[in-house]
Amino acid sequence: MTNRHKINMKTIEGYDHPLIEIEIGKKKLTMILDSGAIMSCLNVEDSDGIEMRKLYEVSYSGMEANRKTGDVVLTEISLDGIGLQAVFVLADLKESFSQVLKDRGIKLNGMLGVDFFRLYDCILDFKEDTIEFSDRPNEKYRVVDESGFMEGVDGINGLSWDKLEEIAKEAEAEFHEQERLKRQNAIQK
């Protein structure tokens, strides 16, 4: 049976994104809730000592608009005491988050993006400053990459690590093919 949970988001005046605290292992991490981020990211420097499974490597655009590479990993998180699985891109976010640390004194460790929101049927209520989520993954779990490509699968609960890795690699290959076609079309114009 799936249960719904609702927790408060932390909002900061003058800052566009709400924050929540998660735990990975014994680490408490402050995460941005970012509906504009296709994939969830974890600052690579905050990943030491966290048990995770590498799925594949991906190329991504940082907030500074430069291309970088990072591992895509699967790990267990706790959100308000509820155990969940999450997929993160391990990204160098230090520079991106430095202004928030300097201006607000808040150390950000990463962001939960659209992939997480879809997986756990999240509802972000900005009037009430809450996030509502399911404690079980959506039956139609979707692998989403930065191109918006989606592949439906039966659900994360019964999938092996190998199957998750296979799905992730297929999504990455489709993304790279779409990028190649975009470049080819741009050259032809």
PDB file of C-alpha atoms in Angstrom, residues 6-160:
ATOM      1  CA  LYS A   6       3.527  15.971   3.549  1.00  0.00           C
ATOM      2  CA  ILE A   7       6.456  17.930   4.964  1.00  0.00           C
ATOM      3  CA  ASN A   8       7.355  21.589   5.154  1.00  0.00           C
ATOM      4  CA  MET A   9       9.728  23.177   2.685  1.00  0.00           C
ATOM      5  CA  LYS A  10      12.036  25.919   3.849  1.00  0.00           C
ATOM      6  CA  THR A  11      11.730  29.121   1.875  1.00  0.00           C
ATOM      7  CA  ILE A  12      14.207  31.959   1.913  1.00  0.00           C
ATOM      8  CA  GLU A  13      13.116  35.478   1.111  1.00  0.00           C
ATOM      9  CA  GLY A  14      14.667  36.627  -2.143  1.00  0.00           C
ATOM     10  CA  TYR A  15      15.700  33.095  -3.184  1.00  0.00           C
ATOM     11  CA  ASP A  16      13.680  31.351  -5.900  1.00  0.00           C
ATOM     12  CA  HIS A  17      13.911  27.745  -4.763  1.00  0.00           C
ATOM     13  CA  PRO A  18      12.532  26.055  -1.651  1.00  0.00           C
ATOM     14  CA  LEU A  19      14.835  23.798   0.376  1.00  0.00           C
ATOM     15  CA  ILE A  20      14.430  20.526   2.256  1.00  0.00           C
ATOM     16  CA  GLU A  21      16.725  18.423   4.362  1.00  0.00           C
ATOM     17  CA  ILE A  22      17.378  14.801   3.447  1.00  0.00           C
ATOM     18  CA  GLU A  23      19.614  12.166   4.961  1.00  0.00           C
ATOM     19  CA  ILE A  24      21.876   9.828   3.070  1.00  0.00           C
ATOM     20  CA  GLY A  25      23.419   7.382   5.461  1.00  0.00           C
ATOM     21  CA  LYS A  26      24.265   9.500   8.490  1.00  0.00           C
ATOM     22  CA  LYS A  27      24.755  12.724   6.496  1.00  0.00           C
ATOM     23  CA  LYS A  28      22.162  15.478   6.687  1.00  0.00           C
ATOM     24  CA  LEU A  29      22.075  17.378   3.412  1.00  0.00           C
ATOM     25  CA  THR A  30      20.260  20.546   2.343  1.00  0.00           C
ATOM     26  CA  MET A  31      18.712  20.189  -1.082  1.00  0.00           C
ATOM     27  CA  ILE A  32      17.065  22.639  -3.458  1.00  0.00           C
ATOM     28  CA  LEU A  33      13.683  21.591  -4.841  1.00  0.00           C
ATOM     29  CA  ASP A  34      14.146  22.530  -8.506  1.00  0.00           C
ATOM     30  CA  SER A  35      11.285  21.892 -10.929  1.00  0.00           C
ATOM     31  CA  GLY A  36      13.511  23.223 -13.722  1.00  0.00           C
ATOM     32  CA  ALA A  37      16.166  20.529 -13.226  1.00  0.00           C
ATOM     33  CA  ILE A  38      15.475  17.384 -15.230  1.00  0.00           C
ATOM     34  CA  MET A  39      17.780  15.226 -13.078  1.00  0.00           C
ATOM     35  CA  SER A  40      18.559  15.407  -9.388  1.00  0.00           C
ATOM     36  CA  CYS A  41      22.149  16.344  -8.557  1.00  0.00           C
ATOM     37  CA  LEU A  42      24.394  15.832  -5.548  1.00  0.00           C
ATOM     38  CA  ASN A  43      27.521  17.922  -5.040  1.00  0.00           C
ATOM     39  CA  VAL A  44      30.383  15.525  -5.685  1.00  0.00           C
ATOM     40  CA  GLU A  45      32.370  16.866  -2.722  1.00  0.00           C
ATOM     41  CA  ASP A  46      29.487  15.903  -0.403  1.00  0.00           C
ATOM     42  CA  SER A  47      29.343  12.308  -1.672  1.00  0.00           C
ATOM     43  CA  ASP A  48      32.318  10.934   0.282  1.00  0.00           C
ATOM     44  CA  GLY A  49      31.314   8.060   2.537  1.00  0.00           C
ATOM     45  CA  ILE A  50      27.889   7.634   0.940  1.00  0.00           C
ATOM     46  CA  GLU A  51      26.971   4.140  -0.198  1.00  0.00           C
ATOM     47  CA  MET A  52      25.833   4.316  -3.808  1.00  0.00           C
ATOM     48  CA  ARG A  53      25.810   2.331  -7.021  1.00  0.00           C
ATOM     49  CA  LYS A  54      27.260   3.933 -10.166  1.00  0.00           C
ATOM     50  CA  LEU A  55      24.900   3.474 -13.100  1.00  0.00           C
ATOM     51  CA  TYR A  56      26.790   5.315 -15.846  1.00  0.00           C
ATOM     52  CA  GLU A  57      28.614   8.565 -16.671  1.00  0.00           C
ATOM     53  CA  VAL A  58      26.814  11.506 -18.245  1.00  0.00           C
ATOM     54  CA  SER A  59      27.781  14.801 -19.816  1.00  0.00           C
ATOM     55  CA  TYR A  60      25.797  17.778 -18.528  1.00  0.00           C
ATOM     56  CA  SER A  61      25.674  21.568 -18.684  1.00  0.00           C
ATOM     57  CA  GLY A  62      26.473  23.268 -15.427  1.00  0.00           C
ATOM     58  CA  MET A  63      24.754  26.421 -14.227  1.00  0.00           C
ATOM     59  CA  GLU A  64      27.711  28.275 -15.718  1.00  0.00           C
ATOM     60  CA  ALA A  65      26.707  26.816 -19.155  1.00  0.00           C
ATOM     61  CA  ASN A  66      29.915  24.799 -19.569  1.00  0.00           C
ATOM     62  CA  ARG A  67      29.957  21.070 -20.318  1.00  0.00           C
ATOM     63  CA  LYS A  68      31.034  18.717 -17.539  1.00  0.00           C
ATOM     64  CA  THR A  69      30.854  14.992 -16.865  1.00  0.00           C
ATOM     65  CA  GLY A  70      29.615  13.218 -13.769  1.00  0.00           C
ATOM     66  CA  ASP A  71      28.589   9.792 -12.567  1.00  0.00           C
ATOM     67  CA  VAL A  72      24.908   8.929 -12.326  1.00  0.00           C
ATOM     68  CA  VAL A  73      24.353   6.991  -9.109  1.00  0.00           C
ATOM     69  CA  LEU A  74      21.537   5.269  -7.277  1.00  0.00           C
ATOM     70  CA  THR A  75      21.380   5.535  -3.474  1.00  0.00           C
ATOM     71  CA  GLU A  76      19.025   5.301  -0.521  1.00  0.00           C
ATOM     72  CA  ILE A  77      17.834   8.558   1.039  1.00  0.00           C
ATOM     73  CA  SER A  78      15.610   9.428   3.961  1.00  0.00           C
ATOM     74  CA  LEU A  79      13.056  12.219   3.637  1.00  0.00           C
ATOM     75  CA  ASP A  80      11.433  13.000   6.985  1.00  0.00           C
ATOM     76  CA  GLY A  81      12.262   9.468   8.150  1.00  0.00           C
ATOM     77  CA  ILE A  82      10.813   7.798   5.033  1.00  0.00           C
ATOM     78  CA  GLY A  83      13.302   5.595   3.157  1.00  0.00           C
ATOM     79  CA  LEU A  84      13.372   6.218  -0.602  1.00  0.00           C
ATOM     80  CA  GLN A  85      15.644   5.445  -3.532  1.00  0.00           C
ATOM     81  CA  ALA A  86      17.018   8.328  -5.580  1.00  0.00           C
ATOM     82  CA  VAL A  87      19.129   8.745  -8.684  1.00  0.00           C
ATOM     83  CA  PHE A  88      21.650  11.609  -8.662  1.00  0.00           C
ATOM     84  CA  VAL A  89      24.187  13.070 -11.039  1.00  0.00           C
ATOM     85  CA  LEU A  90      27.369  13.628  -9.020  1.00  0.00           C
ATOM     86  CA  ALA A  91      28.192  17.162 -10.103  1.00  0.00           C
ATOM     87  CA  ASP A  92      30.651  19.866  -9.115  1.00  0.00           C
ATOM     88  CA  LEU A  93      28.164  22.345  -7.634  1.00  0.00           C
ATOM     89  CA  LYS A  94      30.515  24.272  -5.355  1.00  0.00           C
ATOM     90  CA  GLU A  95      30.740  27.324  -7.604  1.00  0.00           C
ATOM     91  CA  SER A  96      27.023  27.265  -8.396  1.00  0.00           C
ATOM     92  CA  PHE A  97      26.082  27.227  -4.717  1.00  0.00           C
ATOM     93  CA  SER A  98      28.819  29.564  -3.445  1.00  0.00           C
ATOM     94  CA  GLN A  99      26.683  32.720  -3.678  1.00  0.00           C
ATOM     95  CA  VAL A 100      23.938  31.222  -1.478  1.00  0.00           C
ATOM     96  CA  LEU A 101      26.575  30.277   1.101  1.00  0.00           C
ATOM     97  CA  LYS A 102      28.095  33.757   0.941  1.00  0.00           C
ATOM     98  CA  ASP A 103      24.789  35.717   0.959  1.00  0.00           C
ATOM     99  CA  ARG A 104      22.613  33.499   3.174  1.00  0.00           C
ATOM    100  CA  GLY A 105      25.047  31.335   5.133  1.00  0.00           C
ATOM    101  CA  ILE A 106      23.378  28.173   3.851  1.00  0.00           C
ATOM    102  CA  LYS A 107      25.487  25.312   2.523  1.00  0.00           C
ATOM    103  CA  LEU A 108      23.583  23.594  -0.267  1.00  0.00           C
ATOM    104  CA  ASN A 109      24.472  19.996  -1.084  1.00  0.00           C
ATOM    105  CA  GLY A 110      22.409  19.359  -4.217  1.00  0.00           C
ATOM    106  CA  MET A 111      18.983  19.466  -5.770  1.00  0.00           C
ATOM    107  CA  LEU A 112      15.994  17.217  -6.213  1.00  0.00           C
ATOM    108  CA  GLY A 113      14.658  17.576  -9.740  1.00  0.00           C
ATOM    109  CA  VAL A 114      11.834  16.463 -11.988  1.00  0.00           C
ATOM    110  CA  ASP A 115      13.035  12.841 -12.035  1.00  0.00           C
ATOM    111  CA  PHE A 116      12.493  12.600  -8.258  1.00  0.00           C
ATOM    112  CA  PHE A 117       9.185  14.513  -8.377  1.00  0.00           C
ATOM    113  CA  ARG A 118       7.798  12.104 -10.987  1.00  0.00           C
ATOM    114  CA  LEU A 119       9.101   8.998  -9.273  1.00  0.00           C
ATOM    115  CA  TYR A 120       7.365   9.820  -5.984  1.00  0.00           C
ATOM    116  CA  ASP A 121       4.367  11.757  -7.392  1.00  0.00           C
ATOM    117  CA  CYS A 122       5.447  14.913  -5.570  1.00  0.00           C
ATOM    118  CA  ILE A 123       3.203  17.913  -5.205  1.00  0.00           C
ATOM    119  CA  LEU A 124       4.965  21.172  -4.350  1.00  0.00           C
ATOM    120  CA  ASP A 125       2.516  23.564  -2.697  1.00  0.00           C
ATOM    121  CA  PHE A 126       4.059  27.023  -2.723  1.00  0.00           C
ATOM    122  CA  LYS A 127       1.107  28.604  -0.878  1.00  0.00           C
ATOM    123  CA  GLU A 128       1.480  26.225   2.066  1.00  0.00           C
ATOM    124  CA  ASP A 129       5.278  25.748   1.637  1.00  0.00           C
ATOM    125  CA  THR A 130       4.904  21.968   1.652  1.00  0.00           C
ATOM    126  CA  ILE A 131       5.940  19.028  -0.474  1.00  0.00           C
ATOM    127  CA  GLU A 132       3.688  15.986  -0.590  1.00  0.00           C
ATOM    128  CA  PHE A 133       5.129  12.686  -1.777  1.00  0.00           C
ATOM    129  CA  SER A 134       4.404   8.978  -1.969  1.00  0.00           C
ATOM    130  CA  ASP A 135       6.463   6.494   0.030  1.00  0.00           C
ATOM    131  CA  ARG A 136       6.549   4.077  -2.936  1.00  0.00           C
ATOM    132  CA  PRO A 137       7.700   4.801  -6.484  1.00  0.00           C
ATOM    133  CA  ASN A 138       5.161   5.505  -9.185  1.00  0.00           C
ATOM    134  CA  GLU A 139       4.320   2.298 -11.096  1.00  0.00           C
ATOM    135  CA  LYS A 140       5.266   4.056 -14.318  1.00  0.00           C
ATOM    136  CA  TYR A 141       8.726   5.138 -13.228  1.00  0.00           C
ATOM    137  CA  ARG A 142      10.290   7.212 -15.946  1.00  0.00           C
ATOM    138  CA  VAL A 143      13.950   7.578 -16.775  1.00  0.00           C
ATOM    139  CA  VAL A 144      14.359  11.180 -17.899  1.00  0.00           C
ATOM    140  CA  ASP A 145      17.507  12.757 -19.210  1.00  0.00           C
ATOM    141  CA  GLU A 146      18.287  16.382 -20.020  1.00  0.00           C
ATOM    142  CA  SER A 147      16.802  16.036 -23.533  1.00  0.00           C
ATOM    143  CA  GLY A 148      13.401  15.166 -22.092  1.00  0.00           C
ATOM    144  CA  PHE A 149      13.550  11.597 -23.443  1.00  0.00           C
ATOM    145  CA  MET A 150      11.431   9.243 -21.343  1.00  0.00           C
ATOM    146  CA  GLU A 151      11.275   5.484 -21.170  1.00  0.00           C
ATOM    147  CA  GLY A 152       8.475   3.856 -19.188  1.00  0.00           C
ATOM    148  CA  VAL A 153       9.282   0.803 -17.111  1.00  0.00           C
ATOM    149  CA  ASP A 154       7.339  -1.331 -14.673  1.00  0.00           C
ATOM    150  CA  GLY A 155       8.649   0.264 -11.513  1.00  0.00           C
ATOM    151  CA  ILE A 156      11.825   0.587  -9.527  1.00  0.00           C
ATOM    152  CA  ASN A 157      10.889  -1.799  -6.685  1.00  0.00           C
ATOM    153  CA  GLY A 158      11.290  -5.047  -8.608  1.00  0.00           C
ATOM    154  CA  LEU A 159      14.123  -3.944 -10.860  1.00  0.00           C
ATOM    155  CA  SER A 160      17.628  -5.227 -10.410  1.00  0.00           C
TER     156      SER A 160
END
